[in-house]
Amino acid sequence: MRIIVAGWLRYAGDESTCAEIITTGRDHILAAREEKGCLAYTWAVDPIDPGVIQVYEEWESEKDLLQHFADPPYADMRAHLEQWEITGFGVQLYGAGMPEAVYADDGWPRKEIFGVTLEG
């Protein structure tokens, strides 16, 4: 089962704080992307609220994510993020089945998702 990690971190400071955190955290992001089972790993400044970093990760399995948490690069990444004042966060784990395409062959969003069709 694939694992999705998604959520947000809110930081004190001005509009440049989150951009600085991401820019100076580039090596941590790259290290995570090189880990076994990492399919996606990114931090992004929220385009509406620049005091928030949006987090997205995708891992091939629970074991791969647990190994990520146990490896030294994860501790280094946490130490990096904790250099600034975190004022709130909400990060969740999601188990996902096999991925399916959002768009149909014609380039438009699918009319059915996992067997459910919009009525009317």
N, C-alpha and C. Protein backbone atom coordinates (compact mmCIF):
# COMPACT_ATOMS: atom_id res chain seq x y z
N MET A 1 0.84 -1.18 0.00
CA MET A 1 0.00 0.00 0.00
C MET A 1 0.89 1.25 0.00
N ARG A 2 0.57 2.18 -0.84
CA ARG A 2 1.28 3.45 -0.84
C ARG A 2 0.84 4.29 0.35
N ILE A 3 1.77 5.13 0.82
CA ILE A 3 1.49 6.01 1.94
C ILE A 3 1.68 7.45 1.48
N ILE A 4 0.69 8.28 1.76
CA ILE A 4 0.75 9.71 1.47
C ILE A 4 0.91 10.44 2.80
N VAL A 5 1.83 11.37 2.86
CA VAL A 5 1.97 12.28 4.00
C VAL A 5 1.65 13.66 3.45
N ALA A 6 0.65 14.30 4.03
CA ALA A 6 0.25 15.61 3.53
C ALA A 6 -0.19 16.49 4.68
N GLY A 7 0.11 17.78 4.55
CA GLY A 7 -0.31 18.69 5.60
C GLY A 7 0.39 20.02 5.50
N TRP A 8 0.49 20.69 6.64
CA TRP A 8 1.01 22.06 6.66
C TRP A 8 1.75 22.33 7.97
N LEU A 9 2.67 23.28 7.89
CA LEU A 9 3.40 23.81 9.05
C LEU A 9 3.27 25.32 9.01
N ARG A 10 2.87 25.94 10.12
CA ARG A 10 2.78 27.40 10.19
C ARG A 10 3.95 27.93 11.02
N TYR A 11 4.57 28.99 10.51
CA TYR A 11 5.73 29.59 11.16
C TYR A 11 5.47 31.06 11.50
N ALA A 12 6.07 31.48 12.62
CA ALA A 12 6.07 32.89 12.97
C ALA A 12 7.07 33.59 12.05
N GLY A 13 6.94 34.88 11.92
CA GLY A 13 7.89 35.64 11.10
C GLY A 13 7.18 36.36 9.98
N ASP A 14 7.97 36.96 9.12
CA ASP A 14 7.37 37.71 8.01
C ASP A 14 7.19 36.80 6.79
N GLU A 15 6.78 37.38 5.69
CA GLU A 15 6.47 36.60 4.48
C GLU A 15 7.66 35.86 3.90
N SER A 16 8.86 36.22 4.27
CA SER A 16 10.03 35.56 3.70
C SER A 16 10.48 34.34 4.50
N THR A 17 9.91 34.15 5.69
CA THR A 17 10.37 33.06 6.57
C THR A 17 10.25 31.69 5.91
N CYS A 18 9.08 31.36 5.41
CA CYS A 18 8.87 30.03 4.83
C CYS A 18 9.72 29.82 3.58
N ALA A 19 9.86 30.86 2.79
CA ALA A 19 10.71 30.74 1.60
C ALA A 19 12.16 30.45 2.01
N GLU A 20 12.62 31.11 3.08
CA GLU A 20 13.98 30.86 3.58
C GLU A 20 14.12 29.43 4.10
N ILE A 21 13.12 28.95 4.82
CA ILE A 21 13.16 27.58 5.36
C ILE A 21 13.30 26.58 4.22
N ILE A 22 12.54 26.78 3.17
CA ILE A 22 12.58 25.85 2.03
C ILE A 22 13.90 25.97 1.28
N THR A 23 14.33 27.18 1.01
CA THR A 23 15.58 27.37 0.27
C THR A 23 16.76 26.76 1.01
N THR A 24 16.83 27.01 2.31
CA THR A 24 17.95 26.47 3.09
C THR A 24 17.76 24.99 3.42
N GLY A 25 16.57 24.46 3.18
CA GLY A 25 16.30 23.04 3.42
C GLY A 25 16.41 22.17 2.19
N ARG A 26 16.88 22.74 1.11
CA ARG A 26 16.97 22.02 -0.17
C ARG A 26 17.68 20.68 -0.03
N ASP A 27 18.80 20.64 0.68
CA ASP A 27 19.55 19.39 0.82
C ASP A 27 18.75 18.32 1.57
N HIS A 28 17.90 18.74 2.51
CA HIS A 28 17.06 17.78 3.24
C HIS A 28 16.01 17.18 2.31
N ILE A 29 15.44 18.01 1.47
CA ILE A 29 14.45 17.54 0.50
C ILE A 29 15.10 16.56 -0.48
N LEU A 30 16.26 16.94 -0.99
CA LEU A 30 16.97 16.05 -1.93
C LEU A 30 17.35 14.73 -1.27
N ALA A 31 17.78 14.76 -0.01
CA ALA A 31 18.15 13.53 0.69
C ALA A 31 16.95 12.60 0.82
N ALA A 32 15.80 13.15 1.16
CA ALA A 32 14.59 12.32 1.28
C ALA A 32 14.22 11.71 -0.06
N ARG A 33 14.35 12.47 -1.12
CA ARG A 33 14.00 11.97 -2.45
C ARG A 33 14.89 10.82 -2.89
N GLU A 34 16.07 10.72 -2.32
CA GLU A 34 17.01 9.64 -2.67
C GLU A 34 16.76 8.38 -1.85
N GLU A 35 15.93 8.45 -0.83
CA GLU A 35 15.69 7.30 0.02
C GLU A 35 14.86 6.23 -0.70
N LYS A 36 15.11 4.99 -0.33
CA LYS A 36 14.37 3.87 -0.90
C LYS A 36 12.88 4.07 -0.66
N GLY A 37 12.10 3.92 -1.73
CA GLY A 37 10.65 3.98 -1.62
C GLY A 37 10.04 5.36 -1.71
N CYS A 38 10.86 6.41 -1.80
CA CYS A 38 10.31 7.75 -1.91
C CYS A 38 9.89 8.02 -3.35
N LEU A 39 8.60 8.29 -3.54
CA LEU A 39 8.07 8.58 -4.86
C LEU A 39 7.89 10.08 -5.07
N ALA A 40 7.67 10.82 -3.98
CA ALA A 40 7.51 12.28 -4.05
C ALA A 40 7.81 12.86 -2.68
N TYR A 41 8.43 14.02 -2.68
CA TYR A 41 8.76 14.68 -1.41
C TYR A 41 8.96 16.16 -1.72
N THR A 42 8.08 17.00 -1.19
CA THR A 42 8.23 18.43 -1.47
C THR A 42 7.65 19.28 -0.35
N TRP A 43 8.21 20.48 -0.24
CA TRP A 43 7.69 21.53 0.63
C TRP A 43 7.39 22.71 -0.29
N ALA A 44 6.31 23.43 -0.03
CA ALA A 44 5.96 24.59 -0.85
C ALA A 44 5.33 25.67 0.02
N VAL A 45 5.68 26.91 -0.26
CA VAL A 45 5.03 28.03 0.42
C VAL A 45 3.60 28.11 -0.08
N ASP A 46 2.66 28.20 0.83
CA ASP A 46 1.26 28.33 0.44
C ASP A 46 1.07 29.63 -0.33
N PRO A 47 0.47 29.58 -1.52
CA PRO A 47 0.36 30.79 -2.34
C PRO A 47 -0.60 31.84 -1.78
N ILE A 48 -1.48 31.43 -0.88
CA ILE A 48 -2.43 32.37 -0.27
C ILE A 48 -1.94 32.84 1.09
N ASP A 49 -1.27 31.96 1.83
CA ASP A 49 -0.79 32.28 3.17
C ASP A 49 0.71 31.99 3.24
N PRO A 50 1.56 32.99 2.98
CA PRO A 50 3.00 32.75 2.92
C PRO A 50 3.65 32.39 4.25
N GLY A 51 2.88 32.34 5.33
CA GLY A 51 3.39 31.88 6.62
C GLY A 51 3.23 30.38 6.81
N VAL A 52 2.77 29.72 5.76
CA VAL A 52 2.50 28.28 5.84
C VAL A 52 3.30 27.54 4.78
N ILE A 53 3.89 26.43 5.20
CA ILE A 53 4.55 25.51 4.26
C ILE A 53 3.62 24.31 4.09
N GLN A 54 3.29 24.01 2.84
CA GLN A 54 2.53 22.81 2.51
C GLN A 54 3.51 21.68 2.30
N VAL A 55 3.21 20.52 2.85
CA VAL A 55 4.08 19.35 2.79
C VAL A 55 3.38 18.25 2.02
N TYR A 56 4.11 17.58 1.12
CA TYR A 56 3.55 16.43 0.41
C TYR A 56 4.65 15.39 0.23
N GLU A 57 4.33 14.17 0.62
CA GLU A 57 5.24 13.04 0.44
C GLU A 57 4.43 11.85 -0.04
N GLU A 58 5.07 11.01 -0.85
CA GLU A 58 4.46 9.75 -1.25
C GLU A 58 5.52 8.67 -1.14
N TRP A 59 5.17 7.58 -0.47
CA TRP A 59 6.10 6.48 -0.22
C TRP A 59 5.50 5.18 -0.74
N GLU A 60 6.35 4.28 -1.22
CA GLU A 60 5.88 3.00 -1.77
C GLU A 60 5.24 2.11 -0.72
N SER A 61 5.70 2.21 0.54
CA SER A 61 5.16 1.31 1.57
C SER A 61 5.32 1.91 2.96
N GLU A 62 4.62 1.30 3.90
CA GLU A 62 4.75 1.68 5.30
C GLU A 62 6.19 1.50 5.77
N LYS A 63 6.79 0.37 5.36
CA LYS A 63 8.17 0.07 5.77
C LYS A 63 9.14 1.16 5.30
N ASP A 64 8.95 1.63 4.05
CA ASP A 64 9.83 2.69 3.53
C ASP A 64 9.68 3.98 4.34
N LEU A 65 8.45 4.34 4.69
CA LEU A 65 8.25 5.56 5.48
C LEU A 65 8.82 5.39 6.89
N LEU A 66 8.61 4.23 7.49
CA LEU A 66 9.18 4.00 8.83
C LEU A 66 10.70 4.06 8.80
N GLN A 67 11.31 3.55 7.74
CA GLN A 67 12.77 3.63 7.62
C GLN A 67 13.20 5.08 7.48
N HIS A 68 12.45 5.86 6.71
CA HIS A 68 12.73 7.30 6.57
C HIS A 68 12.75 7.96 7.95
N PHE A 69 11.74 7.65 8.78
CA PHE A 69 11.68 8.24 10.13
C PHE A 69 12.87 7.83 10.99
N ALA A 70 13.44 6.63 10.74
CA ALA A 70 14.53 6.10 11.56
C ALA A 70 15.91 6.55 11.09
N ASP A 71 16.01 7.02 9.86
CA ASP A 71 17.32 7.37 9.29
C ASP A 71 17.79 8.76 9.75
N PRO A 72 19.12 8.95 9.84
CA PRO A 72 19.67 10.24 10.28
C PRO A 72 19.19 11.45 9.46
N PRO A 73 18.98 11.35 8.14
CA PRO A 73 18.51 12.54 7.42
C PRO A 73 17.18 13.09 7.94
N TYR A 74 16.31 12.22 8.48
CA TYR A 74 15.05 12.69 9.03
C TYR A 74 15.30 13.55 10.27
N ALA A 75 16.18 13.10 11.14
CA ALA A 75 16.52 13.88 12.34
C ALA A 75 17.15 15.21 11.95
N ASP A 76 17.99 15.20 10.93
CA ASP A 76 18.61 16.44 10.44
C ASP A 76 17.55 17.39 9.90
N MET A 77 16.58 16.85 9.17
CA MET A 77 15.50 17.68 8.62
C MET A 77 14.67 18.30 9.74
N ARG A 78 14.35 17.53 10.75
CA ARG A 78 13.58 18.07 11.88
C ARG A 78 14.36 19.18 12.58
N ALA A 79 15.65 18.97 12.78
CA ALA A 79 16.47 20.00 13.41
C ALA A 79 16.46 21.27 12.57
N HIS A 80 16.50 21.12 11.26
CA HIS A 80 16.44 22.28 10.37
C HIS A 80 15.12 23.03 10.56
N LEU A 81 14.00 22.32 10.50
CA LEU A 81 12.69 22.95 10.61
C LEU A 81 12.45 23.59 11.97
N GLU A 82 13.09 23.06 13.00
CA GLU A 82 12.89 23.57 14.35
C GLU A 82 13.75 24.78 14.68
N GLN A 83 14.56 25.24 13.74
CA GLN A 83 15.34 26.47 13.95
C GLN A 83 14.45 27.71 13.97
N TRP A 84 13.26 27.59 13.38
CA TRP A 84 12.30 28.70 13.33
C TRP A 84 11.13 28.35 14.25
N GLU A 85 10.38 29.35 14.66
CA GLU A 85 9.26 29.14 15.57
C GLU A 85 8.03 28.60 14.83
N ILE A 86 7.70 27.36 15.14
CA ILE A 86 6.50 26.73 14.57
C ILE A 86 5.32 27.13 15.46
N THR A 87 4.29 27.71 14.85
CA THR A 87 3.13 28.15 15.62
C THR A 87 1.91 27.25 15.42
N GLY A 88 2.03 26.27 14.55
CA GLY A 88 0.94 25.32 14.34
C GLY A 88 1.31 24.34 13.24
N PHE A 89 0.67 23.18 13.27
CA PHE A 89 0.91 22.21 12.20
C PHE A 89 -0.22 21.21 12.16
N GLY A 90 -0.38 20.62 11.01
CA GLY A 90 -1.33 19.55 10.80
C GLY A 90 -0.82 18.69 9.67
N VAL A 91 -0.23 17.57 10.01
CA VAL A 91 0.32 16.65 9.00
C VAL A 91 -0.29 15.28 9.26
N GLN A 92 -0.83 14.67 8.22
CA GLN A 92 -1.54 13.40 8.34
C GLN A 92 -0.92 12.34 7.44
N LEU A 93 -1.13 11.08 7.80
CA LEU A 93 -0.77 9.92 6.98
C LEU A 93 -2.04 9.38 6.33
N TYR A 94 -1.93 8.99 5.07
CA TYR A 94 -3.05 8.40 4.35
C TYR A 94 -2.57 7.13 3.65
N GLY A 95 -3.29 6.06 3.81
CA GLY A 95 -3.01 4.84 3.06
C GLY A 95 -3.74 4.91 1.73
N ALA A 96 -3.07 4.54 0.67
CA ALA A 96 -3.68 4.64 -0.66
C ALA A 96 -3.53 3.32 -1.40
N GLY A 97 -4.59 2.96 -2.10
CA GLY A 97 -4.54 1.79 -2.97
C GLY A 97 -3.75 2.13 -4.22
N MET A 98 -3.98 1.37 -5.23
CA MET A 98 -3.28 1.62 -6.49
C MET A 98 -3.75 2.95 -7.10
N PRO A 99 -2.81 3.76 -7.55
CA PRO A 99 -3.18 5.05 -8.14
C PRO A 99 -3.90 4.88 -9.47
N GLU A 100 -4.78 5.81 -9.74
CA GLU A 100 -5.48 5.84 -11.02
C GLU A 100 -5.39 7.25 -11.58
N ALA A 101 -5.51 7.36 -12.88
CA ALA A 101 -5.41 8.65 -13.55
C ALA A 101 -6.60 9.55 -13.18
N VAL A 102 -6.36 10.84 -13.06
CA VAL A 102 -7.41 11.82 -12.82
C VAL A 102 -8.17 12.10 -14.11
N TYR A 103 -7.43 12.14 -15.21
CA TYR A 103 -8.01 12.54 -16.49
C TYR A 103 -8.23 11.34 -17.41
N ALA A 104 -9.33 11.40 -18.16
CA ALA A 104 -9.64 10.37 -19.15
C ALA A 104 -8.77 10.56 -20.38
N ASP A 105 -8.86 9.65 -21.31
CA ASP A 105 -8.06 9.72 -22.54
C ASP A 105 -8.30 11.00 -23.33
N ASP A 106 -9.48 11.61 -23.18
CA ASP A 106 -9.78 12.85 -23.91
C ASP A 106 -9.21 14.10 -23.23
N GLY A 107 -8.51 13.93 -22.08
CA GLY A 107 -7.90 15.06 -21.38
C GLY A 107 -8.80 15.75 -20.37
N TRP A 108 -10.03 15.31 -20.23
CA TRP A 108 -10.97 15.89 -19.28
C TRP A 108 -11.06 15.02 -18.04
N PRO A 109 -11.45 15.61 -16.89
CA PRO A 109 -11.58 14.79 -15.68
C PRO A 109 -12.52 13.60 -15.91
N ARG A 110 -12.19 12.52 -15.29
CA ARG A 110 -12.99 11.31 -15.42
C ARG A 110 -14.42 11.55 -14.95
N LYS A 111 -15.34 10.79 -15.50
CA LYS A 111 -16.75 10.89 -15.11
C LYS A 111 -17.09 9.85 -14.05
N GLU A 112 -16.14 8.95 -13.77
CA GLU A 112 -16.33 7.93 -12.75
C GLU A 112 -15.02 7.81 -11.98
N ILE A 113 -15.13 7.73 -10.67
CA ILE A 113 -13.96 7.56 -9.82
C ILE A 113 -14.22 6.39 -8.87
N PHE A 114 -13.39 5.38 -8.95
CA PHE A 114 -13.48 4.19 -8.11
C PHE A 114 -14.90 3.65 -8.07
N GLY A 115 -15.55 3.62 -9.22
CA GLY A 115 -16.88 3.06 -9.33
C GLY A 115 -18.02 3.99 -8.99
N VAL A 116 -17.75 5.23 -8.65
CA VAL A 116 -18.79 6.19 -8.30
C VAL A 116 -18.94 7.19 -9.43
N THR A 117 -20.19 7.42 -9.85
CA THR A 117 -20.50 8.37 -10.90
C THR A 117 -21.36 9.48 -10.33
N LEU A 118 -21.10 10.72 -10.71
CA LEU A 118 -21.92 11.85 -10.27
C LEU A 118 -23.31 11.72 -10.88
N GLU A 119 -24.32 11.72 -10.03
CA GLU A 119 -25.71 11.62 -10.49
C GLU A 119 -26.17 12.99 -10.95
N GLY A 120 -26.92 13.04 -12.03
CA GLY A 120 -27.55 14.27 -12.49
C GLY A 120 -26.66 15.06 -13.31
